[in-house]
Structures are given as structure tokens and as C-alpha cells.
Amino acid sequence: MRTIIVNNQNIGKYAHYWRAHFKLRHQIFVERLGWDLNSYGGMEFDEFDTPATEYVLCINNADEVVGVSRLLPTSCTYMIEKSFSQEYDGPLPKSDRVWEATRFGVCRSLNSTERSEAIDAITSRIYQFGQRQGLSEFLLLMPLFIYARILIPRGYDLQVLGKPWRCGNMTIAVARVRVEPAENTIRLTA
């Protein structure tokens, strides 16, 4: 498996992956999790899919998008700020050094080994993106089980902010992951 980052500068080159990622988001968040989200033609998207957005996509050996995450700088209007500010504990950041990471998911058809490989690839790529951009942290909006079973065991410096709440059949919460400069980072392991 490999990861790519799709953004407004390379979308022409990766347009077929970009469209496929919206279909995978629909499968994960609308069909599987039952969230009431915007969708059209079997694709899930919203107002936060903007030219400022960066998409981390995991591509399998069959050249299919099997994992996704969306990154957005908090200097723009972002989902936690607009839709979940009441769930956040403390002042909301507005900074080019703090980005929001949402819509994290992997394809249900992956076996456990492939799922773990896809998750590691996406989370590592997000963290490396943060280091290259000089970010201080990511704000996350994800189900609690992702924090407990995936991110914390892999060594990420994570802090849940505010109180978790129910969304469909999941309990979700806002969290912060601190990004260490590359020269200070030890290798994060699964």
C-alpha cells in the first residue's frame, strides 16, 4: 500500500483517486455508520471540501482507494469550529500551525492485516505532513475507539478535549494530537 496527498495543486493528476475517495467516504460514513451527511451520486462531501483541503489517501496494490482522511488548516473555517464548537473545551484555534483532521476511515473489505497497514500508512503520512508543514498540532474529530485502539497505542501524544457525545452508533470526541518537530521525533510504531 502507498499513500498520496491530493490537493488543489495536483488534483488534475489524481482526479480519479479524489473522486473515488468521496465514494469511499459515502460507504464509510453514510452507509456503514449511518451518519446524516451530504451526499450525491454515492459520494459524500460537504462545505469543508475546499481548495485549502488536503486529502491523505491510501491506495492498495490493485490501485484502489482503501483509506482516507481530510486535513484543513484552522486558519480557514473548519468543521469543529462551525459545527462542534460547543463540544470543544477552551478557545478554538485559528492558526496555520494547527490543522483539523477528519473523515478518517478505511474500507470495510480489508482484512485485519490490510486494515492495520492502511491505518499505519495514513496516520504516519498525516503526522509527517504536520512535521513538514511545521504544525504544532492537529485537532481531530473521530470516534473514541480510533483514539483508544489506534492512535494512543501507536504512540501519538493525544488528549481528548471536552465531553464525548453520540453520533449515530458511535461515540465521538474532539481531541488534540501534538506534532513534534522531525528532529525530536522517535519512530512511532504499531
Tab-separated table of C-alpha atoms in Angstrom:
chain	number	residue	atom	x	y	z
A	1	MET	CA	0.000	0.000	0.000
A	2	ARG	CA	1.022	3.565	-0.580
A	3	THR	CA	-0.324	6.970	0.362
A	4	ILE	CA	-0.755	10.118	-1.662
A	5	ILE	CA	-1.793	13.613	-0.731
A	6	VAL	CA	-4.280	15.211	-3.090
A	7	ASN	CA	-4.662	18.972	-3.022
A	8	ASN	CA	-5.614	21.858	-5.298
A	9	GLN	CA	-2.170	21.798	-6.926
A	10	ASN	CA	-2.158	18.156	-8.045
A	11	ILE	CA	-5.853	17.355	-8.352
A	12	GLY	CA	-5.610	17.077	-12.128
A	13	LYS	CA	-3.054	14.304	-11.801
A	14	TYR	CA	-5.030	12.460	-9.091
A	15	ALA	CA	-8.633	13.287	-10.053
A	16	HIS	CA	-9.707	9.628	-10.314
A	17	TYR	CA	-8.427	8.932	-6.772
A	18	TRP	CA	-10.066	12.122	-5.492
A	19	ARG	CA	-13.484	11.087	-6.887
A	20	ALA	CA	-13.024	7.538	-5.555
A	21	HIS	CA	-12.260	8.886	-2.085
A	22	PHE	CA	-15.659	10.658	-1.974
A	23	LYS	CA	-17.309	7.314	-2.812
A	24	LEU	CA	-15.366	5.571	-0.049
A	25	ARG	CA	-16.384	8.308	2.393
A	26	HIS	CA	-20.021	7.675	1.434
A	27	GLN	CA	-19.589	3.939	2.048
A	28	ILE	CA	-17.912	4.505	5.419
A	29	PHE	CA	-19.815	7.411	6.913
A	30	VAL	CA	-23.265	7.282	5.295
A	31	GLU	CA	-23.820	3.592	4.547
A	32	ARG	CA	-21.831	1.900	7.328
A	33	LEU	CA	-22.003	4.418	10.180
A	34	GLY	CA	-25.395	5.868	9.263
A	35	TRP	CA	-24.367	9.496	9.680
A	36	ASP	CA	-26.720	12.084	8.182
A	37	LEU	CA	-24.289	13.759	5.773
A	38	ASN	CA	-24.475	15.455	2.391
A	39	SER	CA	-24.149	13.047	-0.487
A	40	TYR	CA	-24.840	12.961	-4.183
A	41	GLY	CA	-24.360	10.148	-6.661
A	42	GLY	CA	-22.917	7.858	-3.996
A	43	MET	CA	-20.304	10.426	-2.927
A	44	GLU	CA	-20.101	12.157	0.481
A	45	PHE	CA	-18.786	15.722	0.648
A	46	ASP	CA	-19.502	18.948	2.482
A	47	GLU	CA	-18.621	22.635	2.686
A	48	PHE	CA	-15.203	21.826	4.172
A	49	ASP	CA	-14.016	20.167	0.967
A	50	THR	CA	-12.414	23.359	-0.302
A	51	PRO	CA	-9.317	24.375	-2.271
A	52	ALA	CA	-7.486	24.650	1.094
A	53	THR	CA	-8.178	20.988	1.907
A	54	GLU	CA	-5.505	18.300	1.703
A	55	TYR	CA	-6.628	14.664	1.330
A	56	VAL	CA	-4.489	11.782	2.559
A	57	LEU	CA	-5.457	8.712	0.536
A	58	CYS	CA	-4.251	5.142	0.921
A	59	ILE	CA	-4.020	3.203	-2.352
A	60	ASN	CA	-3.781	-0.600	-2.378
A	61	ASN	CA	-1.831	-2.781	-4.821
A	62	ALA	CA	-4.925	-3.024	-7.062
A	63	ASP	CA	-4.768	0.804	-7.426
A	64	GLU	CA	-7.962	1.372	-5.365
A	65	VAL	CA	-8.524	3.979	-2.662
A	66	VAL	CA	-8.900	1.990	0.562
A	67	GLY	CA	-8.304	4.659	3.211
A	68	VAL	CA	-8.980	8.357	3.624
A	69	SER	CA	-8.509	11.375	5.837
A	70	ARG	CA	-9.198	15.059	5.286
A	71	LEU	CA	-6.910	17.841	6.542
A	72	LEU	CA	-7.843	21.505	6.760
A	73	PRO	CA	-5.982	24.463	8.307
A	74	THR	CA	-7.800	26.089	11.201
A	75	SER	CA	-6.971	29.469	9.673
A	76	CYS	CA	-9.942	28.673	7.375
A	77	THR	CA	-13.454	27.910	8.546
A	78	TYR	CA	-13.307	24.292	9.713
A	79	MET	CA	-15.799	21.661	10.837
A	80	ILE	CA	-15.058	21.605	14.579
A	81	GLU	CA	-15.253	25.394	14.680
A	82	LYS	CA	-18.503	25.688	12.749
A	83	SER	CA	-20.441	22.601	13.803
A	84	PHE	CA	-18.982	21.343	17.078
A	85	SER	CA	-17.593	24.367	18.945
A	86	GLN	CA	-19.913	23.646	21.896
A	87	GLU	CA	-18.150	20.276	22.328
A	88	TYR	CA	-14.649	21.785	22.422
A	89	ASP	CA	-13.114	22.632	25.774
A	90	GLY	CA	-11.385	26.008	25.548
A	91	PRO	CA	-10.814	28.624	22.844
A	92	LEU	CA	-10.795	27.349	19.282
A	93	PRO	CA	-7.540	27.779	17.364
A	94	LYS	CA	-7.255	29.923	14.240
A	95	SER	CA	-3.750	29.228	13.006
A	96	ASP	CA	-1.771	27.972	10.044
A	97	ARG	CA	0.141	25.844	12.585
A	98	VAL	CA	-2.958	23.939	13.726
A	99	TRP	CA	-4.871	21.772	11.268
A	100	GLU	CA	-8.059	19.782	11.603
A	101	ALA	CA	-8.055	16.067	10.671
A	102	THR	CA	-11.459	14.496	9.993
A	103	ARG	CA	-13.157	11.892	7.779
A	104	PHE	CA	-10.607	9.250	8.782
A	105	GLY	CA	-11.615	5.770	7.636
A	106	VAL	CA	-10.636	2.605	5.830
A	107	CYS	CA	-12.505	0.266	3.509
A	108	ARG	CA	-14.525	-2.430	5.248
A	109	SER	CA	-13.438	-5.112	2.765
A	110	LEU	CA	-9.835	-5.026	4.028
A	111	ASN	CA	-8.718	-7.964	6.148
A	112	SER	CA	-7.207	-7.193	9.563
A	113	THR	CA	-3.610	-7.125	8.269
A	114	GLU	CA	-4.514	-4.826	5.359
A	115	ARG	CA	-6.600	-2.615	7.665
A	116	SER	CA	-3.695	-2.222	10.067
A	117	GLU	CA	-1.308	-1.472	7.190
A	118	ALA	CA	-3.694	1.156	5.766
A	119	ILE	CA	-4.209	2.785	9.167
A	120	ASP	CA	-0.449	2.921	9.792
A	121	ALA	CA	0.164	4.384	6.344
A	122	ILE	CA	-2.473	7.106	6.746
A	123	THR	CA	-1.593	8.095	10.313
A	124	SER	CA	2.136	8.182	9.539
A	125	ARG	CA	1.560	10.292	6.428
A	126	ILE	CA	-0.644	12.743	8.350
A	127	TYR	CA	1.981	13.109	11.067
A	128	GLN	CA	4.794	13.540	8.537
A	129	PHE	CA	2.676	16.148	6.730
A	130	GLY	CA	2.354	18.006	10.037
A	131	GLN	CA	6.096	17.881	10.604
A	132	ARG	CA	6.905	19.113	7.079
A	133	GLN	CA	4.416	21.961	7.432
A	134	GLY	CA	5.813	22.947	10.837
A	135	LEU	CA	2.492	22.311	12.574
A	136	SER	CA	2.207	22.349	16.346
A	137	GLU	CA	-0.866	20.106	16.484
A	138	PHE	CA	-3.860	18.548	14.794
A	139	LEU	CA	-7.413	18.818	16.060
A	140	LEU	CA	-9.278	15.575	15.467
A	141	LEU	CA	-12.964	14.769	15.351
A	142	MET	CA	-13.229	10.990	15.389
A	143	PRO	CA	-14.864	8.107	17.232
A	144	LEU	CA	-13.321	7.360	20.632
A	145	PHE	CA	-12.331	3.851	19.566
A	146	ILE	CA	-9.929	5.313	16.971
A	147	TYR	CA	-8.151	7.204	19.735
A	148	ALA	CA	-8.099	4.249	22.152
A	149	ARG	CA	-7.330	1.397	19.729
A	150	ILE	CA	-5.319	3.099	17.016
A	151	LEU	CA	-3.669	6.415	17.849
A	152	ILE	CA	-2.689	6.107	21.520
A	153	PRO	CA	-1.227	2.580	21.145
A	154	ARG	CA	0.841	3.840	18.200
A	155	GLY	CA	2.495	6.455	20.404
A	156	TYR	CA	0.695	9.651	19.395
A	157	ASP	CA	0.536	12.397	22.065
A	158	LEU	CA	-3.262	12.631	22.193
A	159	GLN	CA	-5.574	14.500	24.550
A	160	VAL	CA	-9.390	14.307	24.358
A	161	LEU	CA	-10.922	17.768	24.741
A	162	GLY	CA	-14.405	18.290	26.120
A	163	LYS	CA	-17.009	15.600	26.649
A	164	PRO	CA	-17.630	12.799	24.105
A	165	TRP	CA	-21.111	12.563	22.514
A	166	ARG	CA	-23.142	10.133	20.446
A	167	CYS	CA	-23.228	10.423	16.662
A	168	GLY	CA	-25.217	7.634	15.035
A	169	ASN	CA	-23.992	4.405	16.596
A	170	MET	CA	-20.594	5.843	17.626
A	171	THR	CA	-19.268	7.937	20.492
A	172	ILE	CA	-17.106	10.726	19.110
A	173	ALA	CA	-14.997	13.485	20.605
A	174	VAL	CA	-12.656	16.302	19.728
A	175	ALA	CA	-9.007	15.565	20.509
A	176	ARG	CA	-5.626	17.198	20.094
A	177	VAL	CA	-2.507	15.470	18.780
A	178	ARG	CA	0.707	17.363	19.310
A	179	VAL	CA	3.209	17.317	16.444
A	180	GLU	CA	6.865	17.125	17.390
A	181	PRO	CA	9.461	18.607	15.043
A	182	ALA	CA	11.036	15.877	12.900
A	183	GLU	CA	14.409	16.151	14.617
A	184	ASN	CA	12.774	15.434	18.028
A	185	THR	CA	10.611	12.515	16.948
A	186	ILE	CA	11.274	8.906	17.709
A	187	ARG	CA	9.814	6.408	15.271
A	188	LEU	CA	6.134	5.773	16.038
A	189	THR	CA	5.403	2.071	15.985
A	190	ALA	CA	2.300	-0.062	15.646
